[in-house]
Amino acid sequence: MKKIIKISIISLALLAGHGCDDVLDVENVSALDPVAVWSDETLTNAFLARLYQITMPGAWPLDAGNSDEGYGLLAANAITANGHPFATFGGYYSDIRQLNTLFTEIDGGTLEEDFKNEIKGQAHFLRAWTYFNLVVRYGGVPIIKNVQNLEDDLQVSRNSTGETFDFIIEDLDNAISLLDGFQGSKGRINEAIALAFKGRVLLYKASPQFNPSNPFDNQYWSQALTATETAMNELAQMGYALESNYANIWSNENTSEAVMPVIFSDPDRLNGRRENCVRPLSISKNCTGGDVPVWNFVESYPMADGYQPGDVNSAYTYDMATYWENRDPRFYATVLYNASIAEFEGVAGRRIYLEESVGDPVDVFAPGVQIGDAKTGFYCLKGLEIDLSQAEVETNDVDWIEIRYAEVLLNFAEAANENGRGAEAIQVLRDIRQRAGIEPGAGNTYGIASGMSRDAIRDAIYHERYIELAFEGKRFWDLRRARRLHTQLDGLRKTGLLPDLKAGANPADAATFSLIPTDFDYSIEDIVTGVEPVMVTPESYYFFPITQNHLDENPNLEQNADWGGTFDPTL
């Protein structure tokens, strides 16, 4: 793969901030002068930079609490037609209006055709990205291709879900065509990103979320297979591959796995994950914690040979008293557990203690104690810059990888399995586990048996995504896509693992980091939240309601059927 310079969004955003404010005021469409803006590559790039800023992820996701990964829960009435945490309907249409401004105006200038096509290609992707975020939340939505002015009829109706998917794919096909051979700087949308995203989109289209009456034998799975296989093969030819060491994915800014990175650079653009919110609070500041793993998630990791804890085929005996021993190497790259070594601030051999008699009070998990955010006996390590001092924690600028090559492979595996190519799906799982450092075992199976049924392979793929993509903002949406939200999350009690210093162990040894995990006993305990720690995720959550304020503004918008309306959001 060619070496890519780390500029893109950051450089363009800085450019946009110098003397271009009037040009970027796209709310006032009449103020745009096509001759000035669309005849100047600098101004056009500045306009495009603004589109990136408003449409692309602006930070690492912090939504593990919506699934079975982290602390937090969707409780009763978390989602209503009057408001909910995923209610972004109007905001997305504001973005679409600005994207449509580009398509409406760009041909009025004198830009070189090749440059103009590169700009259009990126804008087609950004519009597809925006409509995809709408369709996975609501189902079919109004398709608007032109800038709506005040004199236009703004009382638009919803297009069908099938029409919305078709429009997204049309935009992506345009992006792929226009960006053929375009590399751009790191972080800019290119052909590889569009190919990979098309595979994700068609995987959703074929999924049980959109096809509840025929979840695995519908006509769309062949489309998903074509798209995901094309993405996998073409990206491999471009040089994309699995990072050799899973633990290095986030620290290696030139990783071959970063298909769609969102670039951050201190001090110009920080990643918003705010390391101060994720690391233990005793070495943080100005935050109350986030992305705290729960025991439900931690116990789901395979053993070092790829078999689940307690599986008779595993070479390792599992005991909760030593739950951290002989686990999948991805466990150690993701989870910070009691008395584990984590050399924050560059302190050699440093261990973090999460037990109340030896740990810092703001870090520990203790019965009935609620200090800051809820504690679970664990913290998340993925994406942290642990060498940062406490004073520097807000400067974390680790790039966010929205699409990793591992996801591209897993997307193909899922589509292959549903199209009768289970052996290829199994091989993908083994390849990913080989990279993870799991022991091959007899026959190089990596804990994934040959000859499994389609249902068993499907379950294995979903579980592998759970582990491989942990805390990457994928789990909640995967469970919705698979229609497993109500079967795996509804009624789930989230728990933590309570450490208790054993009799005879010397608490003073914590000062020299001499206490090790086996110096503690462990018990599963409910998390203290002030409310019943039970997830509420009924089947109505597979499509969210359009909030009442938007229905009031536009009587032609139909509400989704599960929310008192007549619109069917499925295919």
Coordinates of C-alpha atoms in Angstrom, one line a residue:
M1 CA 0.0 0.0 0.0
K2 CA 1.2 3.5 -0.7
K3 CA 2.3 5.6 2.2
I4 CA -0.4 8.1 3.0
I5 CA 0.3 11.5 4.5
K6 CA -1.9 12.2 7.6
I7 CA -3.6 15.4 6.6
S8 CA -7.1 15.4 5.1
I9 CA -9.9 16.5 7.4
I10 CA -7.7 18.3 9.8
S11 CA -5.9 20.3 7.1
L12 CA -9.1 21.0 5.3
A13 CA -10.8 22.0 8.5
L14 CA -8.0 24.5 9.2
L15 CA -8.2 25.8 5.7
A16 CA -12.0 26.2 6.1
G17 CA -11.4 28.3 9.1
H18 CA -9.3 30.9 7.3
G19 CA -11.3 33.5 5.5
C20 CA -14.0 31.1 4.2
D21 CA -16.8 31.5 6.8
D22 CA -19.1 33.3 4.4
V23 CA -18.5 30.7 1.7
L24 CA -19.3 27.9 4.1
D25 CA -22.5 29.4 5.3
V26 CA -24.6 26.9 3.4
E27 CA -27.7 27.7 5.3
N28 CA -27.9 30.8 3.0
V29 CA -27.8 29.0 -0.3
S30 CA -28.4 32.2 -2.3
A31 CA -25.1 33.6 -0.9
L32 CA -23.1 31.0 -2.7
D33 CA -21.5 32.3 -5.8
P34 CA -20.8 29.3 -8.1
V35 CA -18.3 31.2 -10.1
A36 CA -16.3 32.0 -7.0
V37 CA -16.6 28.8 -5.0
W38 CA -16.8 26.2 -7.7
S39 CA -14.1 27.7 -9.8
D40 CA -11.5 27.6 -7.0
E41 CA -10.1 24.3 -5.7
T42 CA -9.2 25.8 -2.3
L43 CA -12.7 27.0 -1.7
T44 CA -14.2 23.8 -3.0
N45 CA -12.0 21.8 -0.7
A46 CA -13.0 24.0 2.2
F47 CA -16.7 23.5 1.4
L48 CA -16.1 19.7 1.3
A49 CA -14.2 19.9 4.6
R50 CA -17.3 21.3 6.2
L51 CA -19.4 18.4 4.8
Y52 CA -16.9 15.9 6.3
Q53 CA -17.2 17.7 9.7
I54 CA -21.0 17.6 9.8
T55 CA -21.5 14.1 8.5
M56 CA -18.6 11.9 9.6
P57 CA -18.1 10.5 13.2
G58 CA -16.7 13.3 15.3
A59 CA -15.4 11.2 18.1
W60 CA -15.0 7.6 19.3
P61 CA -18.3 6.1 20.2
L62 CA -19.2 5.8 23.8
D63 CA -22.3 3.6 23.5
A64 CA -21.2 0.3 25.1
G65 CA -24.0 0.8 27.7
N66 CA -26.6 0.3 25.0
S67 CA -25.6 -3.4 24.6
D68 CA -24.1 -6.1 26.8
E69 CA -20.6 -4.7 26.6
G70 CA -20.5 -1.9 29.2
Y71 CA -22.2 -0.2 32.1
G72 CA -25.4 1.6 31.4
L73 CA -28.7 0.4 30.1
L74 CA -31.7 1.2 28.0
A75 CA -34.4 1.2 30.7
A76 CA -38.2 1.3 30.4
N77 CA -39.3 4.2 28.3
A78 CA -35.8 5.0 27.2
I79 CA -37.2 5.3 23.7
T80 CA -40.6 7.1 23.1
A81 CA -42.1 9.1 20.3
N82 CA -41.5 12.2 22.4
G83 CA -37.8 11.7 22.4
H84 CA -35.0 9.2 22.6
P85 CA -31.2 9.0 22.4
F86 CA -31.2 8.0 18.7
A87 CA -33.5 10.8 17.5
T88 CA -31.4 12.4 14.8
F89 CA -34.0 12.7 12.0
G90 CA -33.9 16.5 11.6
G91 CA -30.2 16.8 12.0
Y92 CA -29.5 14.3 9.2
Y93 CA -31.8 16.3 6.8
S94 CA -29.8 19.5 7.6
D95 CA -26.7 17.6 6.5
I96 CA -28.5 16.3 3.4
R97 CA -29.5 19.9 2.4
Q98 CA -25.8 21.0 2.5
L99 CA -24.7 18.0 0.5
N100 CA -27.4 18.7 -2.1
T101 CA -26.1 22.3 -2.3
L102 CA -22.8 20.9 -3.6
F103 CA -24.5 18.7 -6.3
T104 CA -26.7 21.7 -7.3
E105 CA -24.0 24.2 -7.6
I106 CA -20.7 22.5 -8.5
D107 CA -21.4 22.3 -12.2
G108 CA -21.8 26.1 -12.4
G109 CA -18.1 26.6 -11.9
T110 CA -15.0 26.0 -14.0
L111 CA -13.2 23.3 -12.0
E112 CA -11.2 20.7 -13.9
E113 CA -13.4 17.7 -14.6
D114 CA -11.1 15.2 -12.8
F115 CA -11.0 17.3 -9.7
K116 CA -14.7 17.9 -9.8
N117 CA -15.4 14.2 -10.1
E118 CA -13.3 13.5 -7.0
I119 CA -15.3 16.0 -5.1
K120 CA -18.6 14.6 -6.3
G121 CA -17.5 11.1 -5.6
Q122 CA -16.8 12.0 -1.9
A123 CA -20.1 13.8 -1.7
H124 CA -22.0 10.9 -3.1
F125 CA -20.5 8.7 -0.3
L126 CA -21.3 11.3 2.4
R127 CA -24.9 11.4 1.3
A128 CA -25.1 7.6 1.2
W129 CA -23.6 7.5 4.7
T130 CA -26.2 10.0 5.9
Y131 CA -29.2 8.1 4.4
F132 CA -27.8 4.9 5.7
N133 CA -27.9 6.3 9.3
L134 CA -31.5 7.2 8.7
V135 CA -32.7 3.9 7.2
V136 CA -31.1 1.8 10.0
R137 CA -32.9 3.9 12.6
Y138 CA -36.3 4.5 10.9
G139 CA -36.6 2.4 7.8
G140 CA -37.6 4.2 4.6
V141 CA -37.4 8.0 4.7
P142 CA -38.0 10.9 2.3
I143 CA -35.5 10.9 -0.5
I144 CA -34.5 14.5 -1.3
K145 CA -32.0 15.0 -4.1
N146 CA -32.1 18.8 -4.5
V147 CA -31.9 21.8 -2.3
Q148 CA -35.3 22.6 -0.9
N149 CA -36.1 26.3 -0.9
L150 CA -38.8 28.1 1.0
E151 CA -41.1 28.2 -2.0
D152 CA -40.9 24.4 -2.5
D153 CA -43.3 21.9 -1.0
L154 CA -41.6 20.8 2.1
Q155 CA -44.4 18.4 3.2
V156 CA -42.7 15.4 1.7
S157 CA -43.8 11.8 2.3
R158 CA -41.6 8.8 3.2
N159 CA -40.1 6.6 0.4
S160 CA -40.3 2.9 1.0
T161 CA -37.4 1.2 2.7
G162 CA -36.5 -0.6 -0.6
E163 CA -36.4 2.7 -2.4
T164 CA -34.2 4.2 0.3
F165 CA -31.7 1.4 0.1
D166 CA -31.7 1.6 -3.7
F167 CA -30.9 5.3 -3.5
I168 CA -28.0 4.6 -1.0
I169 CA -26.6 2.0 -3.4
E170 CA -27.0 4.4 -6.3
D171 CA -25.0 7.0 -4.5
L172 CA -22.3 4.4 -3.5
D173 CA -22.0 3.1 -7.0
N174 CA -21.5 6.7 -8.2
A175 CA -18.9 7.2 -5.5
I176 CA -17.1 4.0 -6.5
S177 CA -17.1 5.0 -10.2
L178 CA -16.0 8.6 -9.7
L179 CA -13.3 7.7 -7.1
D180 CA -11.8 4.9 -9.2
G181 CA -8.0 5.2 -8.7
F182 CA -8.4 8.2 -6.3
Q183 CA -6.3 7.7 -3.1
G184 CA -6.4 11.1 -1.5
S185 CA -4.8 11.9 1.8
K186 CA -5.5 9.7 4.8
G187 CA -9.0 10.2 6.1
R188 CA -10.5 11.2 2.7
I189 CA -13.2 9.0 1.2
N190 CA -11.8 6.8 -1.5
E191 CA -12.8 3.8 -3.6
A192 CA -11.8 1.3 -0.9
I193 CA -14.0 3.0 1.7
A194 CA -17.0 3.1 -0.7
L195 CA -16.5 -0.6 -1.6
A196 CA -16.3 -1.6 2.1
F197 CA -19.3 0.5 3.1
K198 CA -21.4 -0.9 0.2
G199 CA -20.8 -4.3 1.7
R200 CA -22.0 -3.2 5.1
V201 CA -25.1 -1.5 3.6
L202 CA -26.2 -4.6 1.7
L203 CA -25.5 -6.8 4.7
Y204 CA -28.1 -4.7 6.6
K205 CA -30.5 -4.8 3.7
A206 CA -30.4 -8.6 3.7
S207 CA -30.6 -8.8 7.5
P208 CA -33.4 -10.1 9.8
Q209 CA -34.0 -6.5 10.9
F210 CA -35.4 -5.7 7.5
N211 CA -36.6 -9.1 6.6
P212 CA -38.3 -10.6 9.7
S213 CA -40.5 -13.0 7.8
N214 CA -37.7 -14.4 5.7
P215 CA -34.5 -13.6 7.6
F216 CA -31.9 -15.9 6.0
D217 CA -33.2 -17.0 2.6
N218 CA -34.3 -13.8 1.1
Q219 CA -33.1 -12.5 -2.3
Y220 CA -30.9 -9.8 -0.8
W221 CA -28.3 -12.2 0.6
S222 CA -26.8 -12.8 -2.9
Q223 CA -26.4 -9.0 -3.3
A224 CA -24.7 -8.8 0.0
L225 CA -22.3 -11.7 -0.9
T226 CA -21.3 -10.0 -4.2
A227 CA -20.7 -6.7 -2.5
T228 CA -18.8 -8.1 0.5
E229 CA -16.7 -10.5 -1.6
T230 CA -15.8 -7.7 -4.0
A231 CA -14.8 -5.4 -1.2
M232 CA -12.7 -8.1 0.5
N233 CA -10.8 -9.0 -2.7
E234 CA -10.3 -5.6 -4.1
L235 CA -9.2 -4.2 -0.7
A236 CA -6.7 -7.0 -0.4
Q237 CA -5.3 -6.1 -3.8
M238 CA -4.9 -2.5 -2.6
G239 CA -2.8 -3.7 0.3
Y240 CA -5.3 -3.8 3.1
A241 CA -4.8 -6.6 5.5
L242 CA -5.2 -7.7 9.1
E243 CA -2.8 -5.9 11.5
S244 CA -0.2 -8.5 12.6
N245 CA -0.8 -7.8 16.3
Y246 CA -4.3 -7.0 17.5
A247 CA -3.0 -4.9 20.4
N248 CA -1.3 -2.6 17.9
I249 CA -4.3 -1.7 15.8
W250 CA -5.0 1.6 17.5
S251 CA -1.4 2.5 18.3
N252 CA -0.1 2.0 14.7
E253 CA -1.4 5.0 12.7
N254 CA -0.3 3.4 9.5
T255 CA -2.0 0.1 10.2
S256 CA -3.0 -1.8 7.1
E257 CA -6.3 -2.5 8.8
A258 CA -7.6 1.1 8.7
V259 CA -10.0 1.1 5.8
M260 CA -12.0 4.1 7.0
P261 CA -10.1 6.1 9.6
V262 CA -11.3 9.4 11.1
I263 CA -8.2 11.4 11.8
F264 CA -7.4 13.2 15.0
S265 CA -4.3 15.3 15.9
D266 CA -3.5 17.1 19.1
P267 CA -4.1 20.0 19.5
D268 CA -6.1 20.7 16.3
R269 CA -8.7 18.0 16.6
L270 CA -9.1 15.6 19.6
N271 CA -10.9 12.4 19.4
G272 CA -13.7 13.1 21.8
R273 CA -13.4 9.7 23.4
R274 CA -11.7 11.7 26.1
E275 CA -9.2 9.3 27.6
N276 CA -10.1 11.0 30.9
C277 CA -13.6 9.4 30.6
V278 CA -12.3 5.9 30.0
R279 CA -9.3 5.3 32.2
P280 CA -9.5 4.8 35.9
L281 CA -10.6 8.1 37.5
S282 CA -7.6 8.2 39.9
I283 CA -5.4 8.9 36.9
S284 CA -8.0 11.0 35.0
K285 CA -9.7 14.4 35.4
N286 CA -12.9 16.3 34.6
C287 CA -15.0 13.2 33.9
T288 CA -17.0 10.5 35.5
G289 CA -16.1 7.4 33.5
G290 CA -17.3 5.7 30.4
D291 CA -17.1 2.5 28.4
V292 CA -16.7 0.5 31.6
P293 CA -16.9 -3.3 30.8
V294 CA -19.4 -5.4 32.7
W295 CA -18.8 -9.0 33.8
N296 CA -21.4 -10.2 31.3
F297 CA -19.0 -9.1 28.5
V298 CA -15.7 -10.1 30.2
E299 CA -16.8 -13.7 30.8
S300 CA -17.7 -14.1 27.1
Y301 CA -14.0 -14.2 26.0
P302 CA -12.8 -17.6 24.7
M303 CA -9.9 -19.4 26.3
A304 CA -6.4 -19.2 24.7
D305 CA -7.2 -22.2 22.5
G306 CA -10.4 -20.6 21.1
Y307 CA -12.9 -22.6 23.0
Q308 CA -15.4 -21.0 25.4
P309 CA -14.8 -21.3 29.1
G310 CA -16.0 -24.8 30.3
D311 CA -16.1 -26.3 26.8
V312 CA -15.1 -30.0 27.1
N313 CA -12.9 -29.6 24.0
S314 CA -10.7 -26.9 25.7
A315 CA -7.3 -27.8 27.0
Y316 CA -7.8 -25.3 29.8
T317 CA -9.8 -25.7 32.9
Y318 CA -11.8 -22.6 33.7
D319 CA -12.2 -21.3 37.2
M320 CA -13.8 -17.9 38.0
A321 CA -11.2 -17.5 40.8
T322 CA -8.6 -17.2 38.1
Y323 CA -10.8 -16.0 35.2
W324 CA -8.0 -13.9 33.7
E325 CA -5.7 -16.9 33.1
N326 CA -5.3 -18.5 29.6
R327 CA -7.7 -16.3 27.8
D328 CA -8.0 -15.1 24.2
P329 CA -5.1 -12.5 23.8
R330 CA -7.7 -9.9 22.8
F331 CA -8.9 -10.0 26.4
Y332 CA -5.6 -8.5 27.6
A333 CA -5.6 -5.8 24.9
T334 CA -9.2 -4.7 25.8
V335 CA -9.9 -5.3 29.4
L336 CA -8.2 -3.8 32.5
Y337 CA -9.0 -6.0 35.5
N338 CA -8.1 -5.9 39.2
A339 CA -4.4 -6.0 39.9
S340 CA -3.5 -6.3 36.2
I341 CA -0.4 -4.5 35.0
A342 CA -1.2 -1.3 33.1
E343 CA 1.8 1.1 33.1
F344 CA -0.2 4.3 33.0
E345 CA 1.9 7.5 33.0
G346 CA 5.0 5.4 32.2
V347 CA 5.2 3.9 35.7
A348 CA 7.0 0.5 35.2
G349 CA 5.1 -2.5 36.7
R350 CA 2.1 -0.4 37.7
R351 CA -1.0 -2.3 38.7
I352 CA -4.4 -0.9 39.1
Y353 CA -6.3 -2.0 42.1
L354 CA -10.1 -2.0 42.1
E355 CA -10.8 -3.4 45.6
E356 CA -11.9 -1.0 48.3
S357 CA -9.3 -1.8 50.9
V358 CA -6.3 -1.1 48.6
G359 CA -7.6 0.8 45.6
D360 CA -8.2 4.4 45.2
P361 CA -11.8 5.1 46.3
V362 CA -12.8 6.7 42.9
D363 CA -11.7 3.5 41.1
V364 CA -13.1 0.7 43.1
F365 CA -16.1 -1.6 42.8
A366 CA -17.7 -2.0 46.3
P367 CA -21.1 -3.1 47.5
G368 CA -23.4 -0.1 48.0
V369 CA -20.7 2.4 47.2
Q370 CA -21.4 4.9 44.3
I371 CA -18.6 7.4 43.6
G372 CA -18.6 9.0 40.3
D373 CA -19.7 6.7 37.6
A374 CA -20.7 3.1 38.3
K375 CA -17.8 0.7 38.8
T376 CA -17.8 -2.9 37.7
G377 CA -14.4 -4.2 38.6
F378 CA -13.1 -3.5 35.1
Y379 CA -12.0 -0.7 32.8
C380 CA -11.5 -0.6 29.1
L381 CA -8.0 -0.4 27.6
K382 CA -8.7 -0.3 23.9
G383 CA -7.6 2.9 22.2
L384 CA -6.0 4.5 25.3
E385 CA -2.6 6.2 25.3
I386 CA -1.6 4.9 28.7
D387 CA 1.7 6.9 28.7
L388 CA -0.2 10.2 29.0
S389 CA 0.1 11.9 32.4
Q390 CA -3.0 12.7 34.3
A391 CA -2.6 16.4 33.2
E392 CA -2.6 15.3 29.5
V393 CA -5.5 12.8 29.4
E394 CA -7.7 15.2 27.4
T395 CA -5.2 15.3 24.6
N396 CA -5.8 11.7 23.4
D397 CA -5.7 11.9 19.6
V398 CA -5.9 8.2 18.6
D399 CA -7.5 7.9 15.3
W400 CA -11.0 6.3 15.2
I401 CA -11.3 3.5 12.6
E402 CA -14.9 3.4 11.5
I403 CA -14.3 0.4 9.1
R404 CA -11.5 -2.0 9.9
Y405 CA -10.4 -4.7 7.4
A406 CA -11.5 -7.3 10.0
E407 CA -15.1 -6.1 9.7
V408 CA -14.8 -6.4 5.9
L409 CA -13.8 -10.0 6.4
L410 CA -16.5 -10.7 8.9
N411 CA -19.1 -9.1 6.6
F412 CA -18.0 -11.5 3.8
A413 CA -18.1 -14.4 6.2
E414 CA -21.7 -13.7 7.2
A415 CA -22.9 -13.3 3.6
A416 CA -21.0 -16.4 2.5
N417 CA -22.6 -18.5 5.2
E418 CA -26.1 -17.4 4.2
N419 CA -25.3 -18.3 0.6
G420 CA -24.2 -21.9 1.4
R421 CA -20.5 -21.2 1.5
G422 CA -20.0 -22.0 5.2
A423 CA -16.5 -23.4 4.8
E424 CA -15.2 -20.0 3.6
A425 CA -16.9 -18.3 6.5
I426 CA -15.2 -20.7 8.9
Q427 CA -11.8 -19.9 7.3
V428 CA -12.4 -16.2 7.9
L429 CA -13.0 -16.9 11.6
R430 CA -9.9 -18.9 11.8
D431 CA -7.8 -16.2 10.0
I432 CA -9.0 -13.6 12.4
R433 CA -8.3 -15.8 15.4
Q434 CA -4.9 -16.7 14.1
R435 CA -4.1 -13.0 14.0
A436 CA -5.5 -12.6 17.5
G437 CA -2.9 -15.0 18.7
I438 CA -5.2 -17.8 19.6
E439 CA -3.5 -21.3 19.7
P440 CA -4.2 -23.3 16.5
G441 CA -4.8 -26.6 18.2
A442 CA -5.2 -29.9 16.5
G443 CA -6.0 -29.4 12.8
N444 CA -5.4 -25.6 13.0
T445 CA -9.0 -25.0 13.9
Y446 CA -8.4 -22.2 16.4
G447 CA -11.4 -23.4 18.3
I448 CA -13.8 -23.2 15.2
A449 CA -14.9 -26.7 14.3
S450 CA -15.4 -27.8 10.7
G451 CA -18.7 -29.0 9.4
M452 CA -20.9 -26.7 11.5
S453 CA -24.4 -26.1 10.5
R454 CA -25.4 -22.7 9.0
D455 CA -27.1 -21.7 12.2
A456 CA -24.0 -22.7 14.3
I457 CA -21.7 -20.7 11.9
R458 CA -24.0 -17.7 12.2
D459 CA -23.8 -17.8 16.0
A460 CA -20.0 -18.1 15.8
I461 CA -19.8 -15.1 13.5
Y462 CA -21.9 -12.9 15.8
H463 CA -19.8 -14.0 18.8
E464 CA -16.6 -13.3 16.9
R465 CA -17.8 -9.8 16.1
Y466 CA -18.7 -9.3 19.8
I467 CA -15.1 -10.0 20.8
E468 CA -13.1 -8.7 17.8
L469 CA -15.0 -5.4 17.5
A470 CA -15.6 -4.8 21.3
F471 CA -16.1 -1.2 22.3
E472 CA -16.0 -0.1 18.7
G473 CA -19.6 1.0 18.5
K474 CA -20.8 -2.1 16.6
R475 CA -22.5 -4.4 19.2
F476 CA -25.8 -2.7 19.7
W477 CA -26.3 -2.2 16.0
D478 CA -25.3 -5.8 15.2
L479 CA -27.9 -7.1 17.7
R480 CA -30.6 -4.9 16.0
R481 CA -29.5 -6.1 12.6
A482 CA -29.7 -9.7 13.7
R483 CA -33.0 -9.2 15.5
R484 CA -31.3 -10.5 18.7
L485 CA -31.9 -7.3 20.7
H486 CA -35.0 -8.7 22.4
T487 CA -33.7 -12.2 22.9
Q488 CA -30.2 -11.3 24.2
L489 CA -30.7 -8.0 25.9
D490 CA -34.3 -7.7 27.1
G491 CA -34.3 -8.4 30.8
L492 CA -30.5 -8.7 31.0
R493 CA -29.1 -7.9 34.5
K494 CA -25.7 -6.3 34.2
T495 CA -23.2 -7.3 36.8
G496 CA -19.6 -6.6 38.0
L497 CA -17.0 -8.7 39.5
L498 CA -16.2 -7.8 43.1
P499 CA -12.6 -8.3 44.3
D500 CA -12.0 -9.0 48.0
L501 CA -8.5 -9.1 49.5
K502 CA -7.7 -12.5 50.9
A503 CA -7.0 -13.0 54.6
G504 CA -3.3 -12.9 55.1
A505 CA -2.5 -10.6 52.2
N506 CA -0.8 -7.4 53.2
P507 CA -2.7 -4.3 51.9
A508 CA 0.6 -2.3 52.2
D509 CA 2.0 -4.4 49.3
A510 CA -0.3 -2.4 46.9
A511 CA 2.1 0.5 47.3
T512 CA 4.8 -1.5 45.6
F513 CA 2.4 -3.2 43.1
S514 CA 3.2 -6.5 44.8
L515 CA -0.4 -7.6 45.1
I516 CA -1.4 -9.8 42.2
P517 CA -4.8 -10.9 41.0
T518 CA -4.6 -14.2 42.9
D519 CA -4.3 -12.3 46.2
F520 CA -8.1 -11.6 45.9
D521 CA -11.3 -13.6 45.9
Y522 CA -14.0 -12.7 43.4
S523 CA -17.8 -12.7 43.4
I524 CA -20.4 -11.6 40.9
E525 CA -22.4 -8.6 42.2
D526 CA -25.1 -6.4 40.8
I527 CA -24.0 -3.0 39.7
V528 CA -25.2 -0.2 42.0
T529 CA -27.0 2.2 39.7
G530 CA -29.9 3.6 41.8
V531 CA -32.3 1.8 39.5
E532 CA -33.0 -1.9 38.7
P533 CA -30.0 -2.8 36.4
V534 CA -32.2 -4.6 33.8
M535 CA -32.1 -3.8 30.1
V536 CA -35.5 -3.2 28.4
T537 CA -35.3 -3.8 24.7
P538 CA -38.6 -4.8 23.2
E539 CA -39.1 -5.7 19.5
S540 CA -40.3 -2.2 18.8
Y541 CA -36.7 -1.1 19.1
Y542 CA -35.7 -2.6 15.8
F543 CA -37.0 0.7 14.3
F544 CA -37.1 3.9 16.2
P545 CA -40.1 6.3 16.2
I546 CA -39.9 9.6 14.3
T547 CA -40.3 12.0 17.2
Q548 CA -43.6 13.9 17.5
N549 CA -42.2 17.3 16.7
H550 CA -41.3 16.2 13.2
L551 CA -44.7 14.6 12.7
D552 CA -46.3 17.9 13.8
E553 CA -44.2 19.8 11.3
N554 CA -45.0 17.5 8.4
P555 CA -48.4 15.8 8.5
N556 CA -47.3 13.7 5.4
L557 CA -44.7 11.8 7.5
E558 CA -46.1 8.5 8.6
Q559 CA -45.1 7.1 12.0
N560 CA -43.6 3.5 12.1
A561 CA -46.1 0.8 12.7
D562 CA -44.8 -0.3 16.1
W563 CA -45.1 3.2 17.3
G564 CA -48.8 3.8 16.6
G565 CA -48.4 4.6 12.9
T566 CA -49.1 2.9 9.5
F567 CA -45.6 2.8 7.9
D568 CA -44.0 -0.6 7.5
P569 CA -40.2 -0.1 7.8
T570 CA -39.3 -3.6 6.6
L571 CA -38.7 -4.8 3.1

